[in-house]
Amino acid sequence: LRIPTVAEAEAELDAARRAGGRFVGIGEADYPLLLKAMDNPPPLLAVKGEGAVFRLPAVAVVGARNASLAGVKMARMLAADLGRDGYAIVSGLARGIDTAAHQGSLSTGTIGVLAGGLDMPYPPENAALCIEIAERGGAVVSEMPFGWQPRAQDFPRRNRLVAGMALGLVVVEAAQRSGSLISARLAGEMGRLVFAVPGSPLDPRAAGSNGLLKDGATLVTEAADVSSAIAPLAGARVSRIAPLAEPPDLSAMPPPREDDRAGVLEALGPTPVAVDEVIRHTGLGAAQVSMVLLELDLAGRLERHAGGNVSLVS
């Protein structure tokens, strides 16, 4: 990894403006709160839409692309009911279950996560859905650069963000080797709750979700099964990683001074420390420290840990 040149950075900013989007840094108010607690969160997200949706407690709803009619109906119903309960719905904008989940929660707030650039929706037929999500109070996000065509290896990265943004993840339908099972595994590793909708043992599209239930996932037949389990966590988890009272606006900051960089580097080492400790140790402002950390992150010299702690790459 390397720090981009000024020309490259300006080209990305121009591309964002042309697409009607913007960049949100990890130190800014609109950065999704739960992502900050994830190991190695993306330092920048390309965002199109409203940042307010990121401040809602979120539930991910994912599943098969070649979903059954019953599965599509269930995903749409769950998303609509959870939205009315006050949850944002996160999904990956894929065909089938993902699309149904976004459609069911358009009026209450949904977050679509792309595997490619913000200007490269996949599948292409969901380009109109991306526009509608952004126009109706939701948001479409990507950690990839503009113009990036999604490759097979980019979808697990997308799944990681889907799982990381949510307090819990619901699998509606999934075959035995479905990418949705990757999302469920990632959610479990992050300490998120994992739910699954049961399906017919005769339908291969339900083999993976039924397997999750055998492994201990919570069975879901209605939205109340999800909201009753997540409600106690919705306030507690977000409060532990609440943003600063006055989040720094990184876009308006000048480049860090060399002595600022030196001070932050002196405060860091191979042992993870809280960003607040770095701020106290250096005496710098939160925005200045965030900018130096962002530079280190982009250069591949910084590692982010659970709870928002940081360390130098050893």
Coordinates of C-alpha atoms in Angstrom, one line a residue:
L1 CA 0.0 0.0 0.0
R2 CA 1.1 3.6 -0.6
I3 CA -0.2 7.0 0.1
P4 CA -1.9 8.3 -3.1
T5 CA -0.5 11.4 -4.9
V6 CA -2.4 14.7 -4.7
A7 CA -3.4 14.2 -8.3
E8 CA -4.8 10.7 -7.6
A9 CA -6.7 11.9 -4.6
E10 CA -8.2 14.8 -6.5
A11 CA -9.2 12.5 -9.3
E12 CA -11.1 10.3 -6.8
L13 CA -12.8 13.3 -5.3
D14 CA -13.9 14.5 -8.8
A15 CA -15.2 11.0 -9.5
A16 CA -17.2 11.0 -6.2
R17 CA -18.7 14.4 -7.0
R18 CA -19.7 13.2 -10.5
A19 CA -21.4 10.2 -9.0
G20 CA -23.2 12.3 -6.5
G21 CA -21.2 10.7 -3.6
R22 CA -18.5 11.6 -1.1
F23 CA -15.8 10.1 1.0
V24 CA -16.3 9.5 4.7
G25 CA -13.2 9.0 6.9
I26 CA -13.1 6.8 10.0
G27 CA -12.9 9.9 12.3
E28 CA -16.0 11.5 10.9
A29 CA -19.5 11.6 12.3
D30 CA -21.1 9.8 9.3
Y31 CA -18.7 6.8 9.5
P32 CA -20.8 3.7 10.6
L33 CA -20.2 3.3 14.3
L34 CA -20.0 -0.5 14.5
L35 CA -17.3 -0.6 11.7
K36 CA -15.0 1.3 14.0
A37 CA -14.9 -1.6 16.4
M38 CA -14.1 -4.1 13.6
D39 CA -10.6 -5.4 13.1
N40 CA -8.9 -3.4 10.3
P41 CA -11.9 -1.2 9.3
P42 CA -11.6 0.6 6.0
P43 CA -10.1 4.1 6.6
L44 CA -12.3 5.6 3.9
L45 CA -15.8 4.8 2.6
A46 CA -17.3 6.1 -0.6
V47 CA -20.9 7.0 0.3
K48 CA -24.0 8.0 -1.7
G49 CA -27.0 9.0 0.4
E50 CA -27.8 10.1 3.9
G51 CA -25.4 9.7 6.8
A52 CA -28.2 9.6 9.3
V53 CA -29.0 6.0 8.5
F54 CA -25.7 5.0 9.9
R55 CA -26.8 6.1 13.3
L56 CA -29.7 3.7 13.5
P57 CA -29.1 0.2 15.0
A58 CA -28.8 -2.1 12.0
V59 CA -29.7 -5.7 11.1
A60 CA -28.2 -7.4 8.1
V61 CA -30.5 -9.6 5.9
V62 CA -28.8 -11.8 3.3
G63 CA -29.4 -14.9 1.4
A64 CA -29.6 -16.7 -1.9
R65 CA -29.5 -15.0 -5.3
N66 CA -31.7 -17.7 -6.9
A67 CA -34.2 -17.4 -4.1
S68 CA -37.6 -19.0 -3.9
L69 CA -40.7 -16.9 -4.1
A70 CA -41.4 -17.7 -0.4
G71 CA -37.8 -16.6 0.5
V72 CA -38.2 -13.3 -1.4
K73 CA -41.5 -12.7 0.4
M74 CA -40.0 -13.5 3.8
A75 CA -37.0 -11.2 3.3
R76 CA -39.2 -8.3 2.2
M77 CA -41.5 -8.9 5.2
L78 CA -38.7 -9.2 7.7
A79 CA -37.0 -6.0 6.4
A80 CA -40.2 -4.0 6.4
D81 CA -41.1 -5.1 10.0
L82 CA -37.6 -4.6 11.3
G83 CA -37.6 -1.2 9.7
R84 CA -40.8 -0.2 11.5
D85 CA -39.1 -1.4 14.7
G86 CA -36.4 1.3 14.1
Y87 CA -33.6 -0.8 12.6
A88 CA -31.7 0.0 9.4
I89 CA -31.4 -3.0 7.0
V90 CA -28.0 -3.8 5.6
S91 CA -27.5 -6.0 2.6
G92 CA -25.2 -6.6 -0.4
L93 CA -27.4 -5.4 -3.3
A94 CA -27.2 -8.9 -4.9
R95 CA -30.1 -10.5 -6.7
G96 CA -32.7 -12.4 -4.8
I97 CA -32.8 -12.0 -1.0
D98 CA -30.6 -9.0 -0.9
T99 CA -32.7 -7.1 -3.3
A100 CA -35.9 -8.0 -1.5
A101 CA -34.5 -6.9 1.8
H102 CA -33.6 -3.5 0.4
Q103 CA -37.0 -3.1 -1.3
G104 CA -38.8 -3.9 1.9
S105 CA -36.9 -1.3 3.9
L106 CA -36.8 1.6 1.4
S107 CA -39.2 3.7 3.4
T108 CA -37.4 3.1 6.8
G109 CA -33.7 3.2 5.9
T110 CA -31.5 0.7 4.1
I111 CA -27.8 0.4 3.5
G112 CA -26.5 -1.2 0.3
V113 CA -22.8 -2.4 0.3
L114 CA -21.1 -2.8 -3.1
A115 CA -18.3 -5.1 -4.0
G116 CA -17.1 -2.7 -6.7
G117 CA -16.7 1.0 -6.9
L118 CA -19.6 3.2 -6.0
D119 CA -20.2 3.9 -9.7
M120 CA -20.1 0.2 -10.6
P121 CA -23.3 -1.4 -9.1
Y122 CA -23.5 -5.1 -9.5
P123 CA -25.7 -6.6 -10.8
P124 CA -26.2 -3.8 -13.3
E125 CA -30.0 -4.1 -13.1
N126 CA -29.8 -2.9 -9.5
A127 CA -28.4 0.5 -10.5
A128 CA -31.9 2.0 -10.3
L129 CA -32.3 0.4 -6.8
C130 CA -29.1 2.1 -5.7
I131 CA -30.4 5.5 -6.8
E132 CA -33.7 4.9 -5.0
I133 CA -32.0 3.9 -1.8
A134 CA -30.0 7.1 -1.7
E135 CA -33.0 9.3 -2.7
R136 CA -35.2 7.8 0.1
G137 CA -33.0 8.4 3.1
G138 CA -30.7 5.3 2.9
A139 CA -27.1 5.0 1.7
V140 CA -25.0 3.0 -0.7
V141 CA -21.4 2.4 0.3
S142 CA -18.2 0.9 -1.0
E143 CA -14.6 0.6 0.2
M144 CA -13.3 0.2 -3.4
P145 CA -12.1 3.0 -5.7
F146 CA -14.3 4.5 -8.3
G147 CA -14.3 2.6 -11.6
W148 CA -13.5 -0.7 -9.8
Q149 CA -15.2 -3.6 -11.5
P150 CA -16.1 -6.2 -8.9
R151 CA -14.2 -9.5 -9.0
A152 CA -15.0 -12.8 -7.3
Q153 CA -12.5 -12.1 -4.5
D154 CA -14.1 -8.7 -3.8
F155 CA -17.4 -10.2 -2.6
P156 CA -16.0 -11.7 0.7
R157 CA -14.7 -8.2 1.5
R158 CA -18.2 -6.8 0.8
N159 CA -19.7 -9.5 3.1
R160 CA -17.3 -8.4 5.8
L161 CA -18.7 -4.9 5.7
V162 CA -22.3 -6.1 5.7
A163 CA -21.6 -8.2 8.8
G164 CA -19.6 -5.5 10.5
M165 CA -22.2 -2.8 10.2
A166 CA -25.0 -4.8 11.9
L167 CA -25.7 -6.0 15.4
G168 CA -27.1 -9.2 14.0
L169 CA -27.3 -11.0 10.6
V170 CA -30.3 -13.0 9.3
V171 CA -29.8 -15.6 6.6
V172 CA -33.1 -16.2 4.8
E173 CA -32.1 -18.8 2.3
A174 CA -28.6 -20.2 1.6
A175 CA -27.3 -23.2 -0.2
Q176 CA -24.6 -25.4 1.3
R177 CA -21.7 -23.4 -0.4
S178 CA -23.4 -20.0 -0.4
G179 CA -21.6 -16.7 0.1
S180 CA -24.2 -15.9 2.8
L181 CA -22.6 -18.5 5.0
I182 CA -19.3 -16.5 4.7
S183 CA -21.2 -13.5 6.0
A184 CA -22.7 -15.6 8.8
R185 CA -19.2 -16.9 9.8
L186 CA -17.8 -13.4 9.8
A187 CA -20.7 -12.1 11.8
G188 CA -20.1 -14.8 14.4
E189 CA -16.4 -14.1 14.6
M190 CA -17.2 -10.4 15.2
G191 CA -19.5 -11.3 18.1
R192 CA -22.7 -10.4 16.2
L193 CA -25.9 -12.4 16.6
V194 CA -26.6 -14.9 13.8
F195 CA -30.1 -15.8 12.8
A196 CA -31.6 -18.1 10.2
V197 CA -35.0 -18.7 8.6
P198 CA -35.8 -22.5 8.4
G199 CA -36.5 -24.0 5.0
S200 CA -37.6 -27.3 3.5
P201 CA -35.1 -30.1 3.9
L202 CA -35.9 -30.9 0.3
D203 CA -34.9 -27.5 -1.1
P204 CA -31.1 -27.2 -1.7
R205 CA -31.5 -23.4 -1.3
A206 CA -32.2 -23.9 2.4
A207 CA -29.4 -26.4 3.1
G208 CA -27.0 -23.8 4.4
S209 CA -29.5 -21.9 6.5
N210 CA -30.8 -25.1 8.0
G211 CA -27.2 -26.0 8.8
L212 CA -26.8 -22.7 10.6
L213 CA -29.7 -23.6 12.8
K214 CA -28.1 -27.0 13.6
D215 CA -25.0 -25.1 14.6
G216 CA -26.8 -22.8 17.0
A217 CA -28.1 -19.9 15.0
T218 CA -31.4 -18.4 16.4
L219 CA -34.5 -19.6 14.5
V220 CA -36.5 -16.8 12.9
T221 CA -40.1 -16.9 11.7
E222 CA -41.0 -13.3 12.3
A223 CA -39.2 -10.0 12.9
A224 CA -40.0 -10.2 16.6
D225 CA -37.6 -13.1 16.9
V226 CA -34.8 -10.8 15.8
S227 CA -35.7 -7.5 17.5
S228 CA -36.3 -9.2 20.9
A229 CA -32.8 -10.6 20.8
I230 CA -31.1 -7.5 19.5
A231 CA -33.0 -4.8 21.4
P232 CA -30.9 -5.2 24.6
L233 CA -27.7 -4.7 22.6
A234 CA -28.8 -1.8 20.4
G235 CA -28.0 0.9 23.0
A236 CA -25.2 -0.8 24.9
R237 CA -22.9 -1.7 21.9
V238 CA -23.2 1.6 20.2
S239 CA -22.6 3.6 23.4
R240 CA -19.3 1.8 23.9
I241 CA -18.0 3.0 20.6
A242 CA -19.7 6.4 20.5
P243 CA -18.0 9.1 18.4
L244 CA -16.3 12.1 19.8
A245 CA -18.7 14.9 20.9
E246 CA -17.3 17.0 18.0
P247 CA -16.2 14.6 15.3
P248 CA -13.3 16.0 13.2
D249 CA -14.0 17.1 9.6
L250 CA -11.0 15.5 7.9
S251 CA -11.9 16.9 4.5
A252 CA -11.2 20.5 5.8
M253 CA -7.9 19.6 7.5
P254 CA -4.5 20.7 6.0
P255 CA -1.8 17.9 5.8
P256 CA -0.3 17.1 9.2
R257 CA 3.0 18.7 10.2
E258 CA 6.1 16.6 10.5
D259 CA 6.3 17.1 14.2
D260 CA 2.6 16.0 14.6
R261 CA 3.5 12.8 12.7
A262 CA 6.5 12.3 14.9
G263 CA 4.5 12.7 18.0
V264 CA 1.8 10.2 17.0
L265 CA 4.5 7.7 15.9
E266 CA 6.2 8.1 19.3
A267 CA 2.9 7.3 21.0
L268 CA 2.3 4.1 18.9
G269 CA 3.9 0.7 19.1
P270 CA 3.2 -2.9 18.5
T271 CA 0.8 -3.0 21.5
P272 CA -2.8 -1.8 20.7
V273 CA -3.8 1.5 22.4
A274 CA -7.0 3.6 22.3
V275 CA -7.0 6.6 20.0
D276 CA -8.0 8.7 23.0
E277 CA -4.7 7.7 24.7
V278 CA -2.8 8.9 21.6
I279 CA -4.6 12.2 21.8
R280 CA -3.8 12.7 25.5
H281 CA -0.2 11.6 25.0
T282 CA 0.5 13.9 22.1
G283 CA -1.6 16.9 23.2
L284 CA -2.9 17.2 19.6
G285 CA -6.5 17.7 18.6
A286 CA -8.6 14.7 17.6
A287 CA -8.7 15.9 14.0
Q288 CA -4.9 16.1 13.8
V289 CA -4.4 12.6 15.3
S290 CA -7.1 11.2 13.0
M291 CA -5.4 12.6 9.9
V292 CA -2.0 11.1 10.9
L293 CA -3.6 7.7 11.6
L294 CA -5.4 7.9 8.3
E295 CA -2.0 8.5 6.5
L296 CA -0.5 5.5 8.4
D297 CA -3.5 3.3 7.5
L298 CA -3.3 4.2 3.8
A299 CA 0.5 3.4 3.9
G300 CA -0.1 0.0 5.4
R301 CA 1.7 0.9 8.6
L302 CA -1.3 0.9 11.0
E303 CA -3.3 -2.0 12.3
R304 CA -6.8 -1.4 13.7
H305 CA -8.2 -3.7 16.5
A306 CA -11.5 -4.5 18.1
G307 CA -12.8 -1.6 20.3
G308 CA -11.2 1.0 18.1
N309 CA -7.7 0.5 19.3
V310 CA -4.7 0.9 17.0
S311 CA -1.1 -0.2 16.8
L312 CA 1.8 0.0 14.4
V313 CA 2.2 -3.0 12.0
S314 CA 5.0 -5.1 13.5

